[in-house]
Amino acid sequence: MTKNGQDFNDTLFPDEAAAWQRKEQEIKAELTEMLPHIKLVSEDNTTFKIIEPSLPPEIGLKLIELQTRAIEGDVEVARAEIEALMDQIPGSMTLRFAYVNILLHIDPEDMEEGAYLALYERAITILGINLNVVLIQLDQLGLENIEDVRFPGAFPENSVFLSSLYFLGQEQELMGNYDQAIDLGFIQLQFDVEDVLNVRRRLVDCLLVCEEPQMALKICQDYEEDDSAAMLYGKALAAFMLEKKQATRFLQKAVQKYPLYAYEIAGLEAPENIEEAFEIDLEYAQYLHGLWTDIEGAQKFLKKELRRL
């Protein structure tokens, strides 16, 4: 399934390996600091809420102000001030998630590439620690299988944790690390079977890129109620790759609901009489165009359906 090439650890030179070991020690030290501040509260022995230090009202207001300043372009000042807040409440995932968002508001063109990549790595590390802390706590509770544990998105206490997982997977996909994006997506679905953040849609995309149509089709079937463009066109493509008879029926449903997507995916100009009730995401449509182009016969399959309209 991999699209990522050689294993990372096999590519390290001795000095790089030493630097990586130092990074691991830093992460372990930070975990040790964070762990006492975050607690899991069981609802029914399988459903948990993540309880972290609550932010004093004045810090909550300050956080909103800093996020606003970062959006408006005053990123470096916002970054320095939020780091000071993190020192006050080291276990707060809310502060850490806000800090990551501020880091990622920095325009890469305003910095040297190396400095920006260092910030980016820092952002990923911070969010990764959120997951590690929770997994360590589950292990301490004697819960070895995360399949037995739920962190529903219905609990606002869990929203930052789930958002962190979602963000990590999104960035892995953007970097072309589809295996990692898939792994994180499945972890998120195990924690939150309701999938309030719709990570299932990214999973379907990544699984199709990795030529795993059987798994993609299963996700589409597990979330049958999701009739988004991602799921409908993903289901049709997965069924086509598996040479299933239902592929035509699935595609007809996708084209009927999202006709403009079909023309964009096929690289054709849509007739003037075609109207769509939903706003089309052109960037995502171009992504689907590339995906369907890479699968032999998929474009021909789609164009044949369009000729029937």
CSV table of C-alpha atoms in Angstrom, one decimal:
chain,number,residue,atom,x,y,z
A,1,MET,CA,0.0,0.0,0.0
A,2,THR,CA,2.9,2.3,0.6
A,3,LYS,CA,3.4,5.4,-1.5
A,4,ASN,CA,6.2,6.7,0.6
A,5,GLY,CA,9.3,4.8,-0.5
A,6,GLN,CA,12.1,3.6,1.7
A,7,ASP,CA,11.6,3.4,5.4
A,8,PHE,CA,12.7,6.7,7.1
A,9,ASN,CA,15.1,5.1,9.7
A,10,ASP,CA,17.0,3.3,6.9
A,11,THR,CA,17.9,6.7,5.3
A,12,LEU,CA,19.6,8.3,8.3
A,13,PHE,CA,23.3,9.1,8.4
A,14,PRO,CA,25.0,8.7,11.9
A,15,ASP,CA,24.8,12.5,12.7
A,16,GLU,CA,21.1,12.6,11.6
A,17,ALA,CA,20.4,9.5,13.8
A,18,ALA,CA,22.0,11.3,16.8
A,19,ALA,CA,19.9,14.4,16.1
A,20,TRP,CA,16.8,12.2,15.9
A,21,GLN,CA,17.6,10.5,19.2
A,22,ARG,CA,18.0,14.0,20.8
A,23,LYS,CA,14.6,14.9,19.4
A,24,GLU,CA,13.1,11.7,20.9
A,25,GLN,CA,14.6,12.6,24.3
A,26,GLU,CA,13.0,16.0,24.1
A,27,ILE,CA,9.6,14.5,23.3
A,28,LYS,CA,9.9,12.1,26.2
A,29,ALA,CA,10.8,14.9,28.6
A,30,GLU,CA,7.8,16.9,27.4
A,31,LEU,CA,5.5,13.9,27.7
A,32,THR,CA,6.7,13.4,31.3
A,33,GLU,CA,5.8,17.1,31.9
A,34,MET,CA,2.4,16.9,30.3
A,35,LEU,CA,1.1,13.6,31.5
A,36,PRO,CA,0.0,14.6,35.0
A,37,HIS,CA,-2.0,17.5,33.6
A,38,ILE,CA,-4.3,15.5,31.3
A,39,LYS,CA,-6.8,13.0,32.7
A,40,LEU,CA,-9.3,10.6,31.0
A,41,VAL,CA,-12.7,10.4,32.6
A,42,SER,CA,-14.8,7.3,31.7
A,43,GLU,CA,-18.4,7.6,30.8
A,44,ASP,CA,-19.2,3.9,30.5
A,45,ASN,CA,-15.9,2.1,30.6
A,46,THR,CA,-15.6,2.5,26.8
A,47,THR,CA,-16.4,6.1,26.2
A,48,PHE,CA,-14.0,8.8,27.6
A,49,LYS,CA,-13.7,12.5,28.0
A,50,ILE,CA,-10.3,14.2,28.0
A,51,ILE,CA,-10.1,16.5,30.9
A,52,GLU,CA,-7.3,19.0,30.8
A,53,PRO,CA,-6.5,22.1,32.9
A,54,SER,CA,-9.3,24.7,32.3
A,55,LEU,CA,-8.0,28.0,31.0
A,56,PRO,CA,-8.6,30.9,33.4
A,57,PRO,CA,-11.0,33.5,31.8
A,58,GLU,CA,-8.3,36.0,31.3
A,59,ILE,CA,-6.1,33.5,29.4
A,60,GLY,CA,-9.0,32.4,27.3
A,61,LEU,CA,-9.7,36.0,26.2
A,62,LYS,CA,-5.9,36.5,25.6
A,63,LEU,CA,-5.9,33.4,23.4
A,64,ILE,CA,-8.7,34.8,21.3
A,65,GLU,CA,-6.8,38.0,20.9
A,66,LEU,CA,-3.6,36.3,19.9
A,67,GLN,CA,-5.3,34.2,17.3
A,68,THR,CA,-6.9,37.3,15.8
A,69,ARG,CA,-3.5,39.1,15.7
A,70,ALA,CA,-1.9,36.1,14.0
A,71,ILE,CA,-4.6,36.1,11.3
A,72,GLU,CA,-4.1,39.8,10.8
A,73,GLY,CA,-0.4,39.3,10.2
A,74,ASP,CA,1.2,40.0,13.6
A,75,VAL,CA,2.4,36.4,13.8
A,76,GLU,CA,5.8,36.7,15.6
A,77,VAL,CA,4.4,38.7,18.5
A,78,ALA,CA,1.4,36.3,18.9
A,79,ARG,CA,3.8,33.3,18.8
A,80,ALA,CA,6.0,34.7,21.5
A,81,GLU,CA,3.1,35.6,23.8
A,82,ILE,CA,1.4,32.2,23.4
A,83,GLU,CA,4.6,30.4,24.2
A,84,ALA,CA,4.6,32.3,27.5
A,85,LEU,CA,1.0,31.1,28.1
A,86,MET,CA,2.1,27.5,27.4
A,87,ASP,CA,4.7,27.8,30.1
A,88,GLN,CA,2.0,28.8,32.6
A,89,ILE,CA,-0.3,25.8,31.7
A,90,PRO,CA,2.0,23.1,30.1
A,91,GLY,CA,-0.7,20.5,29.8
A,92,SER,CA,-3.2,22.5,27.9
A,93,MET,CA,-4.0,20.9,24.5
A,94,THR,CA,-6.1,23.9,23.7
A,95,LEU,CA,-3.1,26.2,24.0
A,96,ARG,CA,-1.0,23.8,22.0
A,97,PHE,CA,-3.5,23.5,19.2
A,98,ALA,CA,-3.8,27.3,19.0
A,99,TYR,CA,0.0,27.6,19.0
A,100,VAL,CA,0.2,25.3,16.0
A,101,ASN,CA,-2.4,27.3,14.1
A,102,ILE,CA,-0.4,30.4,14.8
A,103,LEU,CA,2.9,28.8,13.6
A,104,LEU,CA,1.2,27.8,10.4
A,105,HIS,CA,0.0,31.3,9.7
A,106,ILE,CA,3.6,32.2,9.0
A,107,ASP,CA,4.2,32.7,5.3
A,108,PRO,CA,7.0,30.5,4.1
A,109,GLU,CA,8.2,33.2,1.8
A,110,ASP,CA,8.9,35.4,4.8
A,111,MET,CA,11.5,33.0,6.2
A,112,GLU,CA,14.4,30.9,5.1
A,113,GLU,CA,13.3,27.5,4.1
A,114,GLY,CA,15.2,25.7,6.9
A,115,ALA,CA,13.7,28.0,9.5
A,116,TYR,CA,10.2,27.4,8.2
A,117,LEU,CA,10.6,23.6,8.1
A,118,ALA,CA,11.9,23.7,11.7
A,119,LEU,CA,8.7,25.5,12.7
A,120,TYR,CA,6.6,23.0,10.7
A,121,GLU,CA,8.4,20.1,12.5
A,122,ARG,CA,7.7,21.8,15.8
A,123,ALA,CA,4.0,22.1,15.0
A,124,ILE,CA,3.8,18.4,14.0
A,125,THR,CA,5.6,17.4,17.2
A,126,ILE,CA,3.3,19.4,19.5
A,127,LEU,CA,0.2,17.8,18.0
A,128,GLY,CA,1.8,14.3,18.0
A,129,ILE,CA,2.4,14.6,21.7
A,130,ASN,CA,-1.3,15.1,22.3
A,131,LEU,CA,-1.9,11.6,20.8
A,132,ASN,CA,1.0,10.1,22.7
A,133,VAL,CA,-0.2,11.4,26.1
A,134,VAL,CA,-3.6,9.9,25.5
A,135,LEU,CA,-2.3,6.6,24.4
A,136,ILE,CA,0.0,6.4,27.5
A,137,GLN,CA,-2.9,7.1,29.8
A,138,LEU,CA,-5.0,4.4,28.1
A,139,ASP,CA,-2.1,2.0,28.6
A,140,GLN,CA,-2.0,2.9,32.3
A,141,LEU,CA,-5.7,2.2,32.6
A,142,GLY,CA,-5.0,-1.3,31.2
A,143,LEU,CA,-6.8,-0.6,27.8
A,144,GLU,CA,-4.5,-2.1,25.2
A,145,ASN,CA,-6.8,-1.9,22.2
A,146,ILE,CA,-8.0,1.5,21.2
A,147,GLU,CA,-10.8,-0.2,19.3
A,148,ASP,CA,-12.4,-0.6,22.8
A,149,VAL,CA,-12.2,3.1,23.5
A,150,ARG,CA,-14.3,6.0,22.2
A,151,PHE,CA,-13.6,9.8,22.4
A,152,PRO,CA,-16.9,11.0,20.8
A,153,GLY,CA,-16.9,14.4,19.0
A,154,ALA,CA,-20.2,15.0,20.8
A,155,PHE,CA,-18.0,15.8,23.9
A,156,PRO,CA,-16.6,19.3,23.5
A,157,GLU,CA,-13.8,18.2,25.8
A,158,ASN,CA,-12.4,16.0,23.1
A,159,SER,CA,-12.6,18.4,20.2
A,160,VAL,CA,-9.0,19.6,20.4
A,161,PHE,CA,-7.7,16.1,20.5
A,162,LEU,CA,-9.7,15.0,17.5
A,163,SER,CA,-8.8,18.2,15.7
A,164,SER,CA,-5.1,17.4,16.3
A,165,LEU,CA,-5.5,13.9,14.8
A,166,TYR,CA,-7.4,15.4,11.8
A,167,PHE,CA,-4.7,18.1,11.2
A,168,LEU,CA,-1.9,15.6,11.5
A,169,GLY,CA,-3.5,13.4,8.8
A,170,GLN,CA,-4.2,16.3,6.6
A,171,GLU,CA,-0.6,17.5,6.6
A,172,GLN,CA,0.7,13.9,6.0
A,173,GLU,CA,-1.6,13.7,2.9
A,174,LEU,CA,-0.3,17.1,1.7
A,175,MET,CA,3.3,15.9,2.0
A,176,GLY,CA,2.4,12.8,0.0
A,177,ASN,CA,2.8,10.5,3.0
A,178,TYR,CA,-0.4,8.6,2.3
A,179,ASP,CA,0.4,5.6,4.5
A,180,GLN,CA,0.7,7.9,7.5
A,181,ALA,CA,-2.5,9.8,6.6
A,182,ILE,CA,-4.3,6.5,6.3
A,183,ASP,CA,-3.0,5.2,9.7
A,184,LEU,CA,-4.0,8.5,11.4
A,185,GLY,CA,-7.4,8.4,9.7
A,186,PHE,CA,-8.2,4.9,11.0
A,187,ILE,CA,-7.0,5.8,14.5
A,188,GLN,CA,-9.4,8.8,14.4
A,189,LEU,CA,-12.3,6.6,13.3
A,190,GLN,CA,-11.6,4.1,16.1
A,191,PHE,CA,-11.7,6.9,18.6
A,192,ASP,CA,-14.8,8.7,17.1
A,193,VAL,CA,-17.0,6.3,15.1
A,194,GLU,CA,-19.4,9.1,14.4
A,195,ASP,CA,-16.6,10.9,12.6
A,196,VAL,CA,-17.7,14.5,13.3
A,197,LEU,CA,-14.8,15.9,11.3
A,198,ASN,CA,-15.4,13.7,8.2
A,199,VAL,CA,-12.0,12.2,8.1
A,200,ARG,CA,-13.6,9.3,6.2
A,201,ARG,CA,-13.5,11.4,3.0
A,202,ARG,CA,-9.7,11.9,3.2
A,203,LEU,CA,-9.3,8.2,3.9
A,204,VAL,CA,-11.2,7.3,0.8
A,205,ASP,CA,-9.0,9.6,-1.3
A,206,CYS,CA,-5.8,8.3,0.2
A,207,LEU,CA,-6.8,4.6,-0.1
A,208,LEU,CA,-7.7,5.1,-3.8
A,209,VAL,CA,-4.3,6.8,-4.4
A,210,CYS,CA,-2.7,3.8,-2.8
A,211,GLU,CA,-4.8,1.5,-4.9
A,212,GLU,CA,-6.7,0.0,-2.0
A,213,PRO,CA,-10.2,0.1,-3.5
A,214,GLN,CA,-11.6,-2.6,-1.3
A,215,MET,CA,-10.9,-0.7,1.9
A,216,ALA,CA,-12.2,2.6,0.3
A,217,LEU,CA,-15.4,0.9,-0.8
A,218,LYS,CA,-16.0,-0.5,2.7
A,219,ILE,CA,-15.6,3.0,4.3
A,220,CYS,CA,-18.2,4.4,1.7
A,221,GLN,CA,-20.5,1.6,2.7
A,222,ASP,CA,-19.9,2.1,6.4
A,223,TYR,CA,-20.9,5.8,6.0
A,224,GLU,CA,-23.7,5.3,3.5
A,225,GLU,CA,-25.5,8.4,4.7
A,226,ASP,CA,-22.6,10.6,3.6
A,227,ASP,CA,-23.5,11.7,0.1
A,228,SER,CA,-20.7,14.2,-0.4
A,229,ALA,CA,-18.9,14.5,-3.7
A,230,ALA,CA,-15.9,12.8,-2.2
A,231,MET,CA,-17.8,9.8,-1.0
A,232,LEU,CA,-20.0,9.4,-4.1
A,233,TYR,CA,-17.2,9.7,-6.7
A,234,GLY,CA,-14.9,7.7,-4.4
A,235,LYS,CA,-17.4,4.9,-4.2
A,236,ALA,CA,-17.9,4.8,-8.0
A,237,LEU,CA,-14.2,4.8,-8.6
A,238,ALA,CA,-13.5,2.1,-6.0
A,239,ALA,CA,-16.2,-0.1,-7.5
A,240,PHE,CA,-14.8,0.5,-11.0
A,241,MET,CA,-11.4,-0.6,-9.9
A,242,LEU,CA,-12.9,-3.7,-8.4
A,243,GLU,CA,-14.8,-4.4,-11.6
A,244,LYS,CA,-18.1,-4.5,-9.7
A,245,LYS,CA,-21.4,-4.3,-11.6
A,246,GLN,CA,-22.7,-1.6,-9.2
A,247,ALA,CA,-20.0,0.9,-10.4
A,248,THR,CA,-22.3,2.3,-13.1
A,249,ARG,CA,-25.1,2.8,-10.7
A,250,PHE,CA,-22.8,4.4,-8.2
A,251,LEU,CA,-21.4,6.8,-10.8
A,252,GLN,CA,-24.9,7.7,-12.1
A,253,LYS,CA,-25.8,8.7,-8.5
A,254,ALA,CA,-22.7,10.8,-8.2
A,255,VAL,CA,-23.2,12.5,-11.6
A,256,GLN,CA,-26.8,13.2,-10.9
A,257,LYS,CA,-26.1,15.0,-7.7
A,258,TYR,CA,-22.8,16.6,-8.6
A,259,PRO,CA,-22.8,17.0,-12.5
A,260,LEU,CA,-20.2,19.8,-12.6
A,261,TYR,CA,-17.7,17.7,-10.7
A,262,ALA,CA,-18.1,15.0,-13.4
A,263,TYR,CA,-17.2,17.5,-16.2
A,264,GLU,CA,-14.2,18.8,-14.3
A,265,ILE,CA,-13.0,15.3,-13.5
A,266,ALA,CA,-13.3,14.4,-17.1
A,267,GLY,CA,-11.6,17.6,-18.3
A,268,LEU,CA,-14.6,18.6,-20.4
A,269,GLU,CA,-16.5,21.9,-20.6
A,270,ALA,CA,-19.9,21.6,-19.0
A,271,PRO,CA,-23.0,22.4,-21.1
A,272,GLU,CA,-24.6,25.8,-20.3
A,273,ASN,CA,-27.8,24.0,-19.2
A,274,ILE,CA,-26.1,22.1,-16.4
A,275,GLU,CA,-26.9,23.5,-13.0
A,276,GLU,CA,-25.7,22.3,-9.7
A,277,ALA,CA,-27.3,23.0,-6.3
A,278,PHE,CA,-24.0,22.7,-4.5
A,279,GLU,CA,-20.9,25.0,-4.8
A,280,ILE,CA,-18.1,23.2,-6.5
A,281,ASP,CA,-14.7,23.1,-5.0
A,282,LEU,CA,-12.5,23.5,-8.1
A,283,GLU,CA,-9.3,22.6,-6.3
A,284,TYR,CA,-10.8,19.4,-5.1
A,285,ALA,CA,-12.3,18.7,-8.5
A,286,GLN,CA,-8.8,19.0,-10.1
A,287,TYR,CA,-7.5,16.6,-7.5
A,288,LEU,CA,-10.2,14.1,-8.5
A,289,HIS,CA,-9.3,14.7,-12.1
A,290,GLY,CA,-5.7,13.6,-11.4
A,291,LEU,CA,-6.9,10.6,-9.4
A,292,TRP,CA,-9.3,9.4,-12.1
A,293,THR,CA,-6.7,10.0,-14.8
A,294,ASP,CA,-4.2,7.8,-13.0
A,295,ILE,CA,-6.6,4.8,-13.0
A,296,GLU,CA,-6.6,3.1,-16.3
A,297,GLY,CA,-10.0,3.2,-18.0
A,298,ALA,CA,-11.6,5.4,-15.4
A,299,GLN,CA,-11.9,8.5,-17.6
A,300,LYS,CA,-13.4,6.5,-20.4
A,301,PHE,CA,-15.9,5.0,-17.9
A,302,LEU,CA,-16.8,8.6,-16.7
A,303,LYS,CA,-17.1,10.1,-20.2
A,304,LYS,CA,-19.3,7.2,-21.4
A,305,GLU,CA,-21.7,8.1,-18.5
A,306,LEU,CA,-21.6,11.8,-19.4
A,307,ARG,CA,-22.6,11.1,-23.0
A,308,ARG,CA,-25.9,9.7,-21.7
A,309,LEU,CA,-26.9,13.0,-20.1
